[in-house]
Short mmCIF file of C-alpha atoms (C1' of nucleotides) in Angstrom, two decimals:
data_model
loop_
_atom_site.label_atom_id
_atom_site.label_comp_id
_atom_site.label_asym_id
_atom_site.label_seq_id
_atom_site.Cartn_x
_atom_site.Cartn_y
_atom_site.Cartn_z
CA MET A 1 118.23 124.64 183.33
CA GLU A 2 118.46 121.32 183.10
CA LYS A 3 120.54 119.70 186.06
CA ILE A 4 122.28 116.50 186.92
CA ILE A 5 121.69 114.28 190.46
CA HIS A 6 123.73 111.64 191.24
CA GLY A 7 124.30 110.56 187.12
CA ARG A 8 120.71 111.49 186.22
CA PRO A 9 119.89 114.76 184.83
CA TYR A 10 116.37 116.32 185.80
CA LYS A 11 114.91 119.97 186.21
CA ASN A 12 113.23 122.18 189.08
CA THR A 13 109.45 123.15 188.44
CA ALA A 14 107.39 124.99 190.74
CA LYS A 15 105.59 121.81 192.02
CA GLY A 16 109.00 119.79 192.87
CA PRO A 17 112.25 118.48 191.09
CA ILE A 18 111.05 116.14 188.32
CA LEU A 19 113.27 113.99 187.33
CA VAL A 20 113.95 113.56 182.90
CA PRO A 21 114.03 109.72 181.42
CA CYS A 22 117.34 109.80 179.89
CA ALA A 23 116.86 106.47 178.17
CA PRO A 24 118.92 104.47 180.47
CA HIS A 25 116.05 102.57 182.01
CA GLY A 26 116.03 99.88 179.64
CA VAL A 27 120.04 99.33 179.98
CA LEU A 28 119.58 99.43 183.89
CA ALA A 29 116.08 96.74 183.68
CA ARG A 30 118.77 94.16 181.36
CA LEU A 31 121.88 94.39 184.04
CA GLY A 32 119.56 93.88 187.08
CA ASP A 33 117.67 91.38 185.32
CA LYS A 34 118.20 87.47 186.27
CA TRP A 35 122.04 85.96 185.26
CA THR A 36 123.43 89.22 182.86
CA ILE A 37 125.72 90.50 185.93
CA LEU A 38 126.33 87.38 186.42
CA ILE A 39 127.93 86.27 182.68
CA MET A 40 129.08 89.51 182.51
CA SER A 41 131.45 88.65 185.59
CA ILE A 42 132.23 85.37 184.16
CA LEU A 43 133.71 86.85 180.99
CA ALA A 44 135.15 89.83 182.75
CA MET A 45 137.62 87.06 184.88
CA THR A 46 139.69 86.23 181.44
CA PRO A 47 139.88 89.40 179.52
CA THR A 48 142.05 88.06 177.35
CA THR A 49 140.69 84.76 176.33
CA PRO A 50 137.10 84.39 175.05
CA LEU A 51 134.95 81.74 176.85
CA ARG A 52 133.21 79.25 175.36
CA PHE A 53 129.55 78.21 175.56
CA SER A 54 129.62 75.56 178.12
CA GLU A 55 132.62 76.98 180.34
CA ILE A 56 130.21 79.56 180.63
CA LYS A 57 127.54 77.58 182.13
CA ASN A 58 130.01 75.70 183.34
CA GLY A 59 130.98 78.90 185.79
CA ILE A 60 127.51 79.70 186.87
CA PRO A 61 125.69 76.35 187.91
CA GLU A 62 122.50 77.43 188.25
CA ILE A 63 121.57 78.90 184.77
CA SER A 64 119.31 76.72 182.47
CA GLN A 65 120.55 76.25 178.38
CA ARG A 66 117.95 78.52 177.53
CA MET A 67 118.69 81.53 179.44
CA LEU A 68 122.20 81.31 178.97
CA THR A 69 121.49 81.48 175.65
CA VAL A 70 118.99 84.31 175.77
CA THR A 71 120.94 86.73 177.92
CA LEU A 72 123.98 86.36 175.99
CA ARG A 73 121.71 86.72 172.93
CA ASN A 74 120.64 90.33 174.16
CA LEU A 75 124.33 91.09 175.10
CA GLN A 76 125.09 90.65 171.93
CA ARG A 77 122.89 92.87 170.74
CA ASP A 78 123.49 95.47 172.97
CA GLY A 79 126.53 95.95 172.19
CA LEU A 80 128.73 94.20 175.23
CA VAL A 81 129.78 90.90 173.93
CA LEU A 82 130.71 89.82 170.64
CA ARG A 83 129.98 86.13 170.06
CA HIS A 84 132.12 84.06 167.60
CA TYR A 85 130.72 80.55 165.47
CA PHE A 86 133.69 78.59 164.63
CA CYS A 87 131.71 76.70 161.67
CA GLU A 88 133.03 72.71 162.85
CA VAL A 89 131.81 69.69 164.32
CA PRO A 90 131.15 69.77 166.89
CA PRO A 91 130.56 73.07 167.10
CA ARG A 92 132.48 75.75 168.85
CA VAL A 93 131.33 78.95 169.85
CA GLU A 94 132.97 81.67 172.09
CA TYR A 95 131.94 85.03 173.56
CA GLU A 96 133.56 87.95 175.02
CA LEU A 97 133.39 91.45 175.98
CA THR A 98 133.50 94.30 174.00
CA LEU A 99 135.51 97.21 174.72
CA MET A 100 132.27 98.75 176.01
CA GLY A 101 131.69 96.21 177.51
CA LYS A 102 134.79 96.70 179.67
CA THR A 103 134.64 99.86 180.05
CA MET A 104 131.21 99.00 182.30
CA LEU A 105 133.76 96.92 184.34
CA PRO A 106 134.56 99.64 186.78
CA ALA A 107 130.99 100.55 187.61
CA LEU A 108 129.60 97.18 187.75
CA GLU A 109 132.17 96.69 190.33
CA GLY A 110 131.69 99.59 192.43
CA PHE A 111 127.77 98.28 192.72
CA THR A 112 129.08 94.56 193.27
CA GLY A 113 131.30 95.77 195.84
CA TRP A 114 128.55 98.20 197.20
CA ILE A 115 126.31 94.86 197.73
CA ARG A 116 128.88 92.98 198.90
CA GLU A 117 129.91 95.45 201.86
CA ASN A 118 125.80 95.69 202.77
CA TRP A 119 123.95 92.80 202.29
CA GLN A 120 124.54 91.30 205.58
CA ALA A 121 122.84 94.40 207.00
CA ILE A 122 119.58 94.61 204.30
CA GLU A 123 119.35 90.86 205.01
CA ARG A 124 118.74 91.85 208.38
CA SER A 125 116.50 94.47 208.33
CA ARG A 126 114.12 92.46 205.84
CA GLN A 127 114.04 89.89 208.70
CA ALA A 128 113.55 92.48 211.56
CA PHE A 129 111.02 94.54 208.73
CA ASP A 130 108.98 90.88 208.65
CA ASP A 131 109.28 90.26 211.96
CA SER A 132 107.57 93.33 213.07
CA ASN A 133 104.74 93.23 210.07
CA GLY A 134 105.78 96.24 208.87
CA ASP A 135 105.32 98.62 211.29
CA LEU A 136 108.92 100.11 211.90
CA MET B 1 141.50 79.86 197.21
CA GLU B 2 138.46 82.27 196.55
CA LYS B 3 139.32 85.36 195.13
CA ILE B 4 137.06 88.51 193.79
CA ILE B 5 136.81 89.56 190.04
CA HIS B 6 134.78 93.13 189.70
CA GLY B 7 133.09 92.77 193.26
CA ARG B 8 132.17 89.23 192.80
CA PRO B 9 134.11 86.48 194.59
CA TYR B 10 134.70 83.15 192.71
CA LYS B 11 136.89 79.87 192.47
CA ASN B 12 139.45 78.71 190.61
CA THR B 13 138.70 74.49 189.57
CA ALA B 14 139.95 72.45 187.24
CA LYS B 15 136.91 72.74 184.72
CA GLY B 16 137.80 76.91 185.31
CA PRO B 17 136.23 80.03 187.23
CA ILE B 18 133.17 79.14 188.79
CA LEU B 19 131.34 82.24 190.00
CA VAL B 20 130.39 81.78 194.30
CA PRO B 21 127.59 82.93 194.51
CA CYS B 22 127.33 85.87 197.53
CA ALA B 23 123.62 86.74 197.61
CA PRO B 24 123.47 89.96 196.67
CA HIS B 25 121.34 88.51 193.42
CA GLY B 26 117.81 89.41 195.63
CA VAL B 27 119.50 93.01 195.76
CA LEU B 28 120.73 93.41 192.24
CA ALA B 29 117.54 92.07 191.12
CA ARG B 30 115.85 95.44 193.78
CA LEU B 31 117.52 98.02 191.80
CA GLY B 32 117.48 97.47 188.50
CA ASP B 33 113.02 96.80 188.94
CA LYS B 34 111.41 99.02 186.97
CA TRP B 35 110.87 101.98 189.48
CA THR B 36 113.84 101.39 192.48
CA ILE B 37 116.54 103.66 190.52
CA LEU B 38 113.87 106.45 189.57
CA ILE B 39 112.43 106.92 193.56
CA MET B 40 116.43 106.32 194.82
CA SER B 41 117.66 109.22 192.50
CA ILE B 42 114.64 111.25 193.55
CA LEU B 43 115.44 110.96 197.72
CA ALA B 44 118.88 111.50 196.99
CA MET B 45 117.82 114.88 195.41
CA THR B 46 117.04 116.63 198.90
CA PRO B 47 119.18 114.62 201.06
CA THR B 48 117.98 116.92 203.58
CA THR B 49 114.02 117.36 203.97
CA PRO B 50 112.20 114.32 203.48
CA LEU B 51 109.79 113.79 200.56
CA ARG B 52 106.23 113.33 200.84
CA PHE B 53 104.40 110.80 199.02
CA SER B 54 102.68 112.95 196.53
CA GLU B 55 106.47 115.12 196.21
CA ILE B 56 107.56 111.90 195.01
CA LYS B 57 104.59 111.12 192.47
CA ASN B 58 104.51 114.33 190.88
CA GLY B 59 108.76 113.70 190.65
CA ILE B 60 107.93 110.73 188.20
CA PRO B 61 105.42 111.12 186.37
CA GLU B 62 104.33 107.83 185.02
CA ILE B 63 104.41 105.81 188.75
CA SER B 64 101.31 104.31 189.39
CA GLN B 65 99.78 104.87 193.02
CA ARG B 66 100.50 101.29 193.59
CA MET B 67 103.77 100.61 192.05
CA LEU B 68 105.80 103.67 194.26
CA THR B 69 103.54 102.12 197.34
CA VAL B 70 105.23 98.51 196.74
CA THR B 71 107.99 99.85 195.68
CA LEU B 72 108.81 102.20 198.63
CA ARG B 73 107.31 99.84 200.75
CA ASN B 74 110.29 97.14 199.10
CA LEU B 75 113.11 99.74 199.95
CA GLN B 76 112.05 100.07 203.66
CA ARG B 77 112.27 96.55 204.30
CA ASP B 78 115.79 96.56 202.81
CA GLY B 79 116.64 99.41 205.01
CA LEU B 80 117.42 101.79 202.50
CA VAL B 81 114.16 104.57 203.13
CA LEU B 82 113.16 105.63 206.14
CA ARG B 83 108.98 106.22 206.44
CA HIS B 84 107.59 108.50 208.18
CA TYR B 85 103.72 108.55 209.30
CA PHE B 86 101.96 111.64 210.57
CA CYS B 87 98.47 110.81 212.27
CA GLU B 88 96.87 113.91 211.06
CA VAL B 89 93.48 114.48 208.59
CA PRO B 90 94.62 114.47 205.82
CA PRO B 91 97.56 111.75 206.14
CA ARG B 92 100.89 112.84 205.91
CA VAL B 93 103.76 110.54 204.90
CA GLU B 94 107.39 111.35 204.12
CA TYR B 95 110.21 109.67 203.42
CA GLU B 96 113.74 109.57 203.40
CA LEU B 97 116.89 107.59 202.45
CA THR B 98 118.51 105.99 205.14
CA LEU B 99 121.86 106.30 206.02
CA MET B 100 123.00 103.39 204.55
CA GLY B 101 120.82 104.36 201.76
CA LYS B 102 123.08 107.49 201.33
CA THR B 103 126.16 105.07 201.35
CA MET B 104 124.77 103.39 197.52
CA LEU B 105 124.70 107.18 196.17
CA PRO B 106 128.14 106.90 194.73
CA ALA B 107 127.51 103.32 193.19
CA LEU B 108 124.67 104.63 191.76
CA GLU B 109 126.13 107.47 190.29
CA GLY B 110 129.04 105.38 188.47
CA PHE B 111 126.55 103.01 187.12
CA THR B 112 124.18 105.23 185.43
CA GLY B 113 127.14 107.64 184.97
CA TRP B 114 128.53 105.21 182.74
CA ILE B 115 124.68 104.43 181.06
CA ARG B 116 124.63 108.74 180.21
CA GLU B 117 127.37 107.31 178.27
CA ASN B 118 126.82 104.88 176.51
CA TRP B 119 123.02 104.13 175.97
CA GLN B 120 123.24 105.43 172.61
CA ALA B 121 125.78 103.39 171.63
CA ILE B 122 123.43 100.67 172.59
CA GLU B 123 120.87 102.09 171.26
CA ARG B 124 122.61 101.99 167.70
CA SER B 125 124.11 98.66 168.41
CA ARG B 126 120.94 97.28 169.43
CA GLN B 127 119.45 98.77 165.98
CA ALA B 128 122.32 97.89 163.69
CA PHE B 129 121.79 94.08 165.16
CA ASP B 130 118.27 94.43 164.52
CA ASP B 131 118.80 95.73 161.40
CA SER B 132 121.34 92.38 160.60
CA ASN B 133 118.56 90.01 161.86
CA GLY B 134 121.22 88.59 164.29
CA ASP B 135 123.68 87.51 161.86
CA LEU B 136 126.50 90.53 163.27
"C1'" DC C 1 96.33 112.31 200.75
"C1'" DC C 2 97.62 107.56 201.65
"C1'" DG C 3 97.29 103.48 200.25
"C1'" DA C 4 94.74 98.54 200.40
"C1'" DA C 5 92.35 95.29 197.25
"C1'" DT C 6 91.24 93.33 193.44
"C1'" DC C 7 91.21 92.13 189.02
"C1'" DC C 8 93.94 90.85 184.85
"C1'" DA C 9 97.45 91.65 180.66
"C1'" DT C 10 102.14 90.34 179.76
"C1'" DA C 11 106.82 89.10 180.78
"C1'" DG C 12 110.47 85.91 183.15
"C1'" DG C 13 111.74 81.95 183.28
"C1'" DG C 14 112.19 76.66 184.29
"C1'" DA C 15 112.12 71.62 182.36
"C1'" DT C 16 112.11 69.17 178.85
"C1'" DA C 17 112.71 67.36 173.99
"C1'" DC C 18 114.71 68.20 169.53
"C1'" DT C 19 118.06 69.54 165.44
"C1'" DG C 20 122.64 70.65 162.76
"C1'" DC D 1 128.35 71.23 171.44
"C1'" DA D 2 125.20 74.93 171.20
"C1'" DG D 3 121.39 76.38 170.33
"C1'" DT D 4 115.81 76.43 168.84
"C1'" DA D 5 111.26 75.36 170.11
"C1'" DT D 6 107.44 74.21 173.25
"C1'" DC D 7 104.73 73.94 177.49
"C1'" DC D 8 103.54 75.90 181.11
"C1'" DC D 9 103.68 78.45 185.49
"C1'" DT D 10 105.20 82.50 188.27
"C1'" DA D 11 105.82 87.28 189.21
"C1'" DT D 12 105.70 92.05 187.64
"C1'" DG D 13 102.86 95.80 186.84
"C1'" DG D 14 99.17 98.71 184.97
"C1'" DA D 15 94.03 100.40 185.69
"C1'" DT D 16 90.24 100.95 188.94
"C1'" DT D 17 87.91 101.12 193.17
"C1'" DC D 18 87.41 101.35 197.97
"C1'" DG D 19 89.05 102.72 203.14
"C1'" DG D 20 90.75 105.53 206.88
#
DNA sequence: CCGAATCCATAGGGATACTG
DNA sequence: CAGTATCCCTATGGATTCGG
């Protein structure tokens, strides 16, 4: 009775199809937030060597220290990123993708690839829509 | 000098790799918002026949009328969804994916598929992280 | 039936200053 | 160096009411 459409489970009812929530929404919301994808991409660039906090920050010039900390904490909590703290002075902290984090990369790549191919068209569409006051 | 990693352009500098913003972030933020993916999935279920406003609303029981309207408007503006208004009484409005909207589905599927396979692990990881007060 | 308008509560996220 | 803590502004989104 339960089928899958484009990765989502649903069921057909008399009133039409209804999507069955499969709890992935919290995950997608995380990935869609302002910094997660950027951080995942940075960490994906050096699969074998962890990166220091400051190195990540360097790779994403616009990010604030606070949001980098917060987002990394969330990714660690989700099991996508591993954090290594070295008790030295000055302190050193390194981050790397977990195994699960690495399994996400192909899917991520598929998505960002589509975006790279289509964002100009999207920008144009937005422009046209705004110019026509929405009565397209 | 500019390379691509997992769908994102970057360049190597003396100070390490730096991600080049390629403007897809607005798009990703849209897809990560609370309802877009659900709506896209619903529309993907009937590729040949458009859906009425109320049918979509029916398929996503928790969504408010306001957020359905707002999200559909955004998708229309992005060129991912087509809106057909029938000037009748009572009025009827139908929505369907555009061609570009349909090209997004494989990427979407890759992503939601990964999520479906991994969200339990993510939930467990979050639980463990919270239980340990973050000193994992 | 579809959606615009309004009100309001909460979450996201920037700037800055402070600490081991 | 790698965070915390605080303040504050804005965006998101729910509930409700009104209109064509």
